Structures are given as C-alpha cells and as structure tokens.
Amino acid sequence: MLTVASTASLRVYVSEWENGRRSISARYAKILRALLGITDDELYGRAAEALAVPVVADGYDELISRIDAARSVSLTMVTTFMDQTELFRTMDRQMGAASLVDPMTGHLAKLEDALTFAVLPETRRPVALALAGAATLAAWQALDVGAVERAWRHYELGKRAAQEADEPMYLAHATAEQAYVLCDAGRASVAVQLIRDAQRVGGKAMSPRLMAWLYAAEAEICARAGLPDDCRRALENAVRHLPPGEEARDADMLSIFLNEGHLSRWRGNALALIGDDEAVTSLYDALDSADPTFIRASAGLRCDLAQAHMARGEYDQAHEHLRQARLLASRTGSVRHRRRIEQLTQQL
C-alpha cells in the first residue's frame, strides 16, 4: 500500500515530468492514475489551470452597447426617420414601388432595431410611431409589386408599432389597408368586416379626413364584395366627413391624401364596380382634376374608366383607357394594376 511519503514522491516525479526533465510513457501514466486514483487533469495539474481561467459572460457588452445607442436616439433622429419615409412615399407615388424594395427593407430594419433596444416608454413611443408609418407604406408597396405575404407581415408590424405608440389613427389606417390584401385574395366579405373594425379601432381619435378616407375604402370594398347598398351608404358617409377645400394632405396623418377630386375618383371606382351609370361622370371629373404626380393612382383611374365604359357597352373607349393604364402601370412597375388590366382586357 502506498504511504503518504510515497504518494508525495510520485507527485514530485510527475512534476519533474511536466517540466521536461523526464518523459513518462503512456503506459506509466496509466499506472500512476490507477495507483493514485486520479484523473489525467489532476495528474498533470490541468484542473487548477482551468479554475484559473476567468468566466466570460458572452454578449452582454454588445447588448449594453446597443441599448445605450438606442437610448441616444433623439427626437431629431426620429424626425430624420420620418423625413426618410416621406421621401420614399413621394418616390413611390411618382415612380412606383419596384425600385424601393431594398431601400425600404433597410429603412424598416433600422427602425425595428431602434425600437427593439429602446428601453423606456419616452424613447420607444416616438420610434414606434415612425415605424408604424414606414411599415404601412412598405406594406402597400409590397402589395403593389405582388408580394402579398410580405405585405401582410408589414401590416402586422405596422399595427403592433401603432399599438406600442398608442396611436389609434395609425392603427386604424394600417388595419384598413390590410383589408385590401384580403380583398385581392378573394376574401372580400372578411375584408368588409376588417375595414369596419378599423373604423371602430380609430374611434373618436380620428381626424375628419381619415374618417372620410375609411368610409371611401369601405365603399370600394363593399362594391367588390357585391354589396351595392352598403357601398352607396359608405360613399355618403365619406362625403359627409370630408373637410371642404382643395387641401388633400391630412396634417395628423401624413399618409392620407383626400380632397373632393380624390373622392370623385374613389366614388367613380366604387360605382363602376357595381355597374352604376354615374361612375363615368365622377371618373371624368376626377380625371380633369387629377394631380399629375400621382402616377400610380392615374393608372387606377384609367382602369376604373375602362370598367365604367365596359358596363355601358362602350368598348372603344374602354380599349383606349386600358391602353393608357398599361403605359402608366409599366412606368411604375405595378404588378397589381397590370393584373387588373389583364382581367379587364379578357372581359372585352
């Protein structure tokens, strides 16, 4: 049996081996382990070395860095984000959405990052508001280029951001536009329910212009759902709520453009969908007063005129408006309008 002294001698022997003064064969090391009842780490002193290595908690430095960066997002920076969204909105209106997919993706990623790592409500709410507006614009652009699932996800993001910001108007707007995804997917009856829910969500917090916009959207979706009486009632409500004057921009909701000229186009669109003869008059009134910078909207207006003329059996005029609509849709790259143009062409 090994004594304490002999065990100490063996440890000294191992230590000398570690210092390179002697070599121990693998077989001898196995004997030592058996005699001493220890592991390789204990034999060679590696356990002590392992204990000496400090434990590092990975990721905390980076997390704190990102939280500190988000905390430093000032109101000036939020204004810059919103200005960038406004630039994308103008470009989309005049040039179409096709060329904005990558820039908008990067823009949303920056806003989401800022919101994810913002901690306190006074920092989170302004960023969430900026994200709500940007996500809703990105969703409409995705819908226009035919990326319907991406559009749906962006609308969900916009709704969550609006709730975080405690902004019922932004929530109502995102919800209402999301109804168009359902409508385009052939679920018009569900879309009617959603657009009406958007009005309920907005409640008394909504501006008159946004309320008129929601009723006009309801009229169009009711028309597509085959509800002519509901369509006409919604149009009457839109006219009643629309503020007078030429101003189209809603100061409280920068994504909303609606005046009498815009509403005439919308009214003509809805009436054309239900086959009402009054559609042609409203649509030509809208064509005369149309803002030339609304290129994509002009393509939609031409489609509406084609549909209204087809309902009256005036096929030559319908052909001409579809030709104009096709040119405008090509300029903006609108998949959504091109799809509608092809559907109308097949009906001629």
XYZ file of C-alpha atoms in Angstrom:
348
model
C 0.000 0.000 0.000
C 1.235 3.490 -0.856
C 2.209 5.666 2.078
C 1.774 9.407 2.218
C 5.508 9.771 1.609
C 5.465 7.505 -1.442
C 2.448 9.337 -2.873
C 4.254 12.652 -2.430
C 7.299 11.197 -4.168
C 5.192 10.113 -7.124
C 3.683 13.604 -7.399
C 7.180 15.096 -7.401
C 8.108 12.674 -10.136
C 5.145 13.758 -12.209
C 6.023 17.407 -11.616
C 9.534 16.814 -12.914
C 8.000 15.185 -15.973
C 5.881 18.257 -16.558
C 8.989 20.447 -16.504
C 10.518 18.432 -19.293
C 13.284 16.825 -17.165
C 11.913 13.271 -17.641
C 9.445 11.534 -20.010
C 6.601 9.348 -18.900
C 5.237 6.810 -21.268
C 1.506 6.480 -21.773
C 1.660 3.131 -20.068
C 3.397 4.541 -16.971
C 0.861 7.376 -16.794
C -1.906 4.778 -16.773
C -0.244 3.021 -13.813
C 0.061 6.318 -11.920
C -3.632 7.084 -12.462
C -4.556 3.680 -11.115
C -2.282 3.941 -8.083
C -3.334 7.445 -7.121
C -6.998 7.174 -8.136
C -6.885 10.468 -10.009
C -7.770 11.745 -13.495
C -5.468 12.973 -16.243
C -6.353 16.560 -15.415
C -5.409 16.042 -11.769
C -2.221 14.190 -12.718
C -0.969 16.928 -15.000
C -2.346 19.867 -12.992
C -4.839 20.939 -15.691
C -7.767 21.219 -13.264
C -6.060 24.054 -11.414
C -5.297 25.788 -14.681
C -8.937 25.522 -15.738
C -10.078 27.051 -12.452
C -7.679 29.932 -13.004
C -9.394 30.892 -16.323
C -11.947 33.673 -15.721
C -15.556 33.013 -16.803
C -16.688 35.424 -19.512
C -20.429 36.107 -19.999
C -20.675 36.451 -23.786
C -22.989 39.044 -25.379
C -23.616 41.451 -22.506
C -21.162 44.067 -23.718
C -22.769 44.128 -27.153
C -26.291 44.195 -25.681
C -25.495 47.135 -23.402
C -23.841 48.921 -26.310
C -26.979 48.583 -28.420
C -29.250 49.645 -25.561
C -27.072 52.732 -24.989
C -27.197 53.525 -28.712
C -30.995 53.233 -28.755
C -31.257 55.486 -25.693
C -29.374 58.167 -27.575
C -31.972 58.220 -30.389
C -33.234 61.765 -30.045
C -36.375 63.389 -31.363
C -34.200 64.877 -34.098
C -33.231 61.376 -35.198
C -36.868 60.255 -35.178
C -37.718 63.250 -37.356
C -34.974 62.156 -39.744
C -36.520 58.681 -39.929
C -39.932 60.185 -40.702
C -38.449 62.505 -43.321
C -36.889 59.489 -44.989
C -40.272 57.749 -45.004
C -41.782 60.848 -46.595
C -39.128 60.770 -49.321
C -39.936 57.117 -50.042
C -43.650 57.994 -50.108
C -43.063 60.708 -52.732
C -40.867 58.435 -54.844
C -43.439 55.661 -54.627
C -46.235 57.970 -55.741
C -44.334 59.206 -58.786
C -42.080 56.281 -59.750
C -43.752 53.219 -58.285
C -42.655 50.724 -55.649
C -40.478 48.333 -57.666
C -37.248 50.307 -57.193
C -37.864 50.926 -53.484
C -37.955 47.362 -52.157
C -34.324 47.246 -50.966
C -34.191 50.818 -49.574
C -37.453 50.303 -47.678
C -36.202 46.979 -46.271
C -33.109 48.700 -44.879
C -35.182 51.596 -43.546
C -37.530 49.258 -41.671
C -34.605 47.263 -40.278
C -33.073 50.408 -38.756
C -36.358 51.435 -37.177
C -37.026 47.931 -35.828
C -33.532 47.832 -34.341
C -34.019 51.205 -32.676
C -37.331 50.051 -31.185
C -36.053 46.619 -30.116
C -33.273 48.057 -27.979
C -35.089 51.158 -26.706
C -36.000 50.594 -23.047
C -38.123 53.400 -21.627
C -41.531 54.486 -22.968
C -40.468 58.070 -23.715
C -37.865 56.672 -26.122
C -39.955 53.832 -27.521
C -43.141 55.714 -28.435
C -41.666 58.167 -30.988
C -39.689 55.379 -32.651
C -42.788 53.141 -32.703
C -44.785 55.909 -34.372
C -42.130 56.321 -37.068
C -42.080 52.541 -37.562
C -45.881 52.373 -37.861
C -45.898 54.869 -40.721
C -42.947 53.272 -42.501
C -44.257 49.707 -42.154
C -47.677 50.633 -43.543
C -46.071 52.335 -46.555
C -43.790 49.324 -47.109
C -46.833 47.040 -46.927
C -48.716 48.968 -49.623
C -45.606 48.907 -51.807
C -45.267 45.142 -51.314
C -48.916 44.689 -52.281
C -48.357 46.782 -55.394
C -45.446 44.623 -56.597
C -47.325 41.378 -55.884
C -45.505 40.329 -52.685
C -48.718 39.656 -50.775
C -47.307 37.701 -47.821
C -44.663 40.366 -47.246
C -47.431 42.983 -47.420
C -49.424 41.132 -44.761
C -46.413 40.847 -42.447
C -45.584 44.551 -42.861
C -49.166 45.470 -41.964
C -48.928 43.328 -38.845
C -45.684 45.101 -37.958
C -47.330 48.488 -38.555
C -50.272 47.573 -36.325
C -48.019 46.398 -33.488
C -45.950 49.575 -33.750
C -49.104 51.734 -33.709
C -50.297 49.949 -30.569
C -46.882 50.464 -28.953
C -47.057 54.153 -29.836
C -50.655 54.358 -28.552
C -51.766 55.934 -31.847
C -55.317 54.801 -32.808
C -55.214 56.686 -36.123
C -52.159 54.793 -37.323
C -53.663 51.515 -36.129
C -56.917 52.230 -37.972
C -55.064 53.133 -41.178
C -52.870 50.010 -41.155
C -55.880 47.801 -40.406
C -57.931 49.365 -43.214
C -55.194 48.949 -45.805
C -54.680 45.347 -44.693
C -58.287 44.719 -45.727
C -57.170 45.243 -49.346
C -54.871 42.216 -49.074
C -57.889 40.102 -48.143
C -59.928 41.679 -50.925
C -57.281 40.969 -53.561
C -57.042 37.402 -52.250
C -60.759 36.863 -52.907
C -61.974 37.301 -49.323
C -63.980 40.474 -49.818
C -66.607 39.628 -47.198
C -63.923 39.276 -44.499
C -62.307 42.475 -45.801
C -65.599 44.332 -45.205
C -65.557 43.211 -41.576
C -61.929 44.281 -41.183
C -62.450 47.753 -42.671
C -65.362 48.308 -40.318
C -63.247 47.117 -37.408
C -60.650 49.706 -38.434
C -63.289 52.419 -38.024
C -64.149 51.070 -34.579
C -60.469 50.951 -33.574
C -59.920 54.573 -34.583
C -62.998 55.742 -32.699
C -63.199 59.387 -31.740
C -59.448 59.874 -32.066
C -59.629 60.036 -35.867
C -59.413 63.203 -37.911
C -62.363 64.011 -40.236
C -60.207 63.427 -43.334
C -59.095 59.994 -42.134
C -62.715 59.149 -41.302
C -63.740 60.108 -44.845
C -60.863 58.016 -46.209
C -62.024 54.981 -44.206
C -65.587 55.318 -45.474
C -64.353 55.639 -49.069
C -62.258 52.496 -48.603
C -65.292 50.740 -47.131
C -67.349 51.759 -50.182
C -64.812 50.253 -52.583
C -64.505 47.013 -50.620
C -68.299 46.709 -50.272
C -68.566 47.145 -54.043
C -66.071 44.353 -54.579
C -67.998 42.206 -52.108
C -71.215 42.692 -54.096
C -72.923 44.958 -51.548
C -74.218 47.918 -53.613
C -76.441 49.433 -50.928
C -73.640 49.315 -48.339
C -71.340 50.833 -50.936
C -73.613 53.814 -51.522
C -74.134 54.390 -47.786
C -70.389 54.391 -47.207
C -69.903 56.913 -50.030
C -72.489 59.204 -48.439
C -70.628 58.980 -45.132
C -67.338 59.775 -46.869
C -68.801 62.923 -48.444
C -70.275 63.987 -45.108
C -66.972 63.677 -43.224
C -64.621 65.134 -45.838
C -63.417 68.651 -44.885
C -64.106 71.289 -47.567
C -61.399 72.911 -49.683
C -58.612 71.872 -52.052
C -56.226 70.692 -49.350
C -55.648 66.946 -49.678
C -52.997 66.179 -47.047
C -54.071 65.235 -43.545
C -51.891 67.160 -41.109
C -52.434 64.477 -38.444
C -51.861 61.523 -40.781
C -49.311 62.277 -43.489
C -50.043 59.140 -45.480
C -53.630 60.282 -46.153
C -54.375 62.309 -49.294
C -58.054 63.058 -49.829
C -59.993 66.023 -51.176
C -63.058 66.332 -53.405
C -61.056 65.422 -56.509
C -59.613 62.288 -54.933
C -63.015 61.332 -53.550
C -64.587 61.741 -57.011
C -62.111 59.185 -58.349
C -62.838 56.840 -55.460
C -66.583 57.292 -55.854
C -66.323 56.572 -59.583
C -64.246 53.478 -58.878
C -66.804 52.098 -56.427
C -69.765 52.922 -58.667
C -68.033 51.338 -61.661
C -67.572 48.140 -59.677
C -71.317 47.930 -59.008
C -72.190 48.918 -62.584
C -73.713 52.316 -61.776
C -74.027 54.728 -64.734
C -72.988 57.667 -62.552
C -69.487 56.227 -62.413
C -68.418 57.742 -65.748
C -69.309 61.301 -64.708
C -67.431 61.026 -61.406
C -64.395 59.472 -63.052
C -64.085 62.130 -65.760
C -64.423 64.821 -63.099
C -61.580 63.126 -61.252
C -59.509 62.866 -64.443
C -59.852 66.610 -65.050
C -58.654 67.469 -61.538
C -56.085 64.695 -61.093
C -52.687 65.564 -59.635
C -50.165 64.585 -62.358
C -47.637 63.459 -59.727
C -49.947 60.594 -58.656
C -48.787 58.315 -61.465
C -49.905 55.023 -59.931
C -53.294 56.478 -58.965
C -53.717 57.649 -62.566
C -53.264 54.060 -63.760
C -56.034 53.007 -61.397
C -58.253 55.823 -62.626
C -57.813 54.676 -66.237
C -58.744 51.142 -65.194
C -61.862 52.484 -63.484
C -62.855 54.394 -66.633
C -62.336 51.290 -68.745
C -64.564 49.292 -66.415
C -67.249 52.003 -66.384
C -67.310 52.178 -70.199
C -67.468 48.382 -70.444
C -70.534 48.379 -68.176
C -72.184 50.715 -70.723
C -71.096 48.677 -73.720
C -68.691 51.412 -74.887
C -65.803 49.140 -75.804
C -63.748 51.544 -77.952
C -63.414 53.978 -75.054
C -62.626 51.077 -72.714
C -59.814 49.930 -75.051
C -58.286 53.414 -75.097
C -58.311 53.779 -71.304
C -56.785 50.325 -70.881
C -54.016 51.296 -73.307
C -53.272 54.401 -71.212
C -53.471 52.372 -67.999
C -50.984 49.828 -69.374
C -48.467 52.573 -70.181
C -48.770 54.083 -66.703
C -48.516 50.687 -64.991
C -45.347 49.973 -66.967
C -43.837 53.229 -65.742
C -44.459 52.362 -62.104
C -43.927 48.617 -62.349
C -47.257 47.997 -60.621
C -47.995 44.264 -60.673
C -51.335 44.905 -59.016
C -52.527 47.263 -61.742
C -51.138 45.080 -64.530
C -53.118 42.171 -63.124
C -56.300 44.253 -63.160
C -55.596 45.472 -66.699
C -55.260 41.883 -67.918
C -58.504 40.905 -66.193
C -60.369 43.778 -67.835
C -58.780 43.059 -71.228
C -60.045 39.470 -71.081
C -63.570 40.782 -70.440
C -63.587 42.913 -73.604
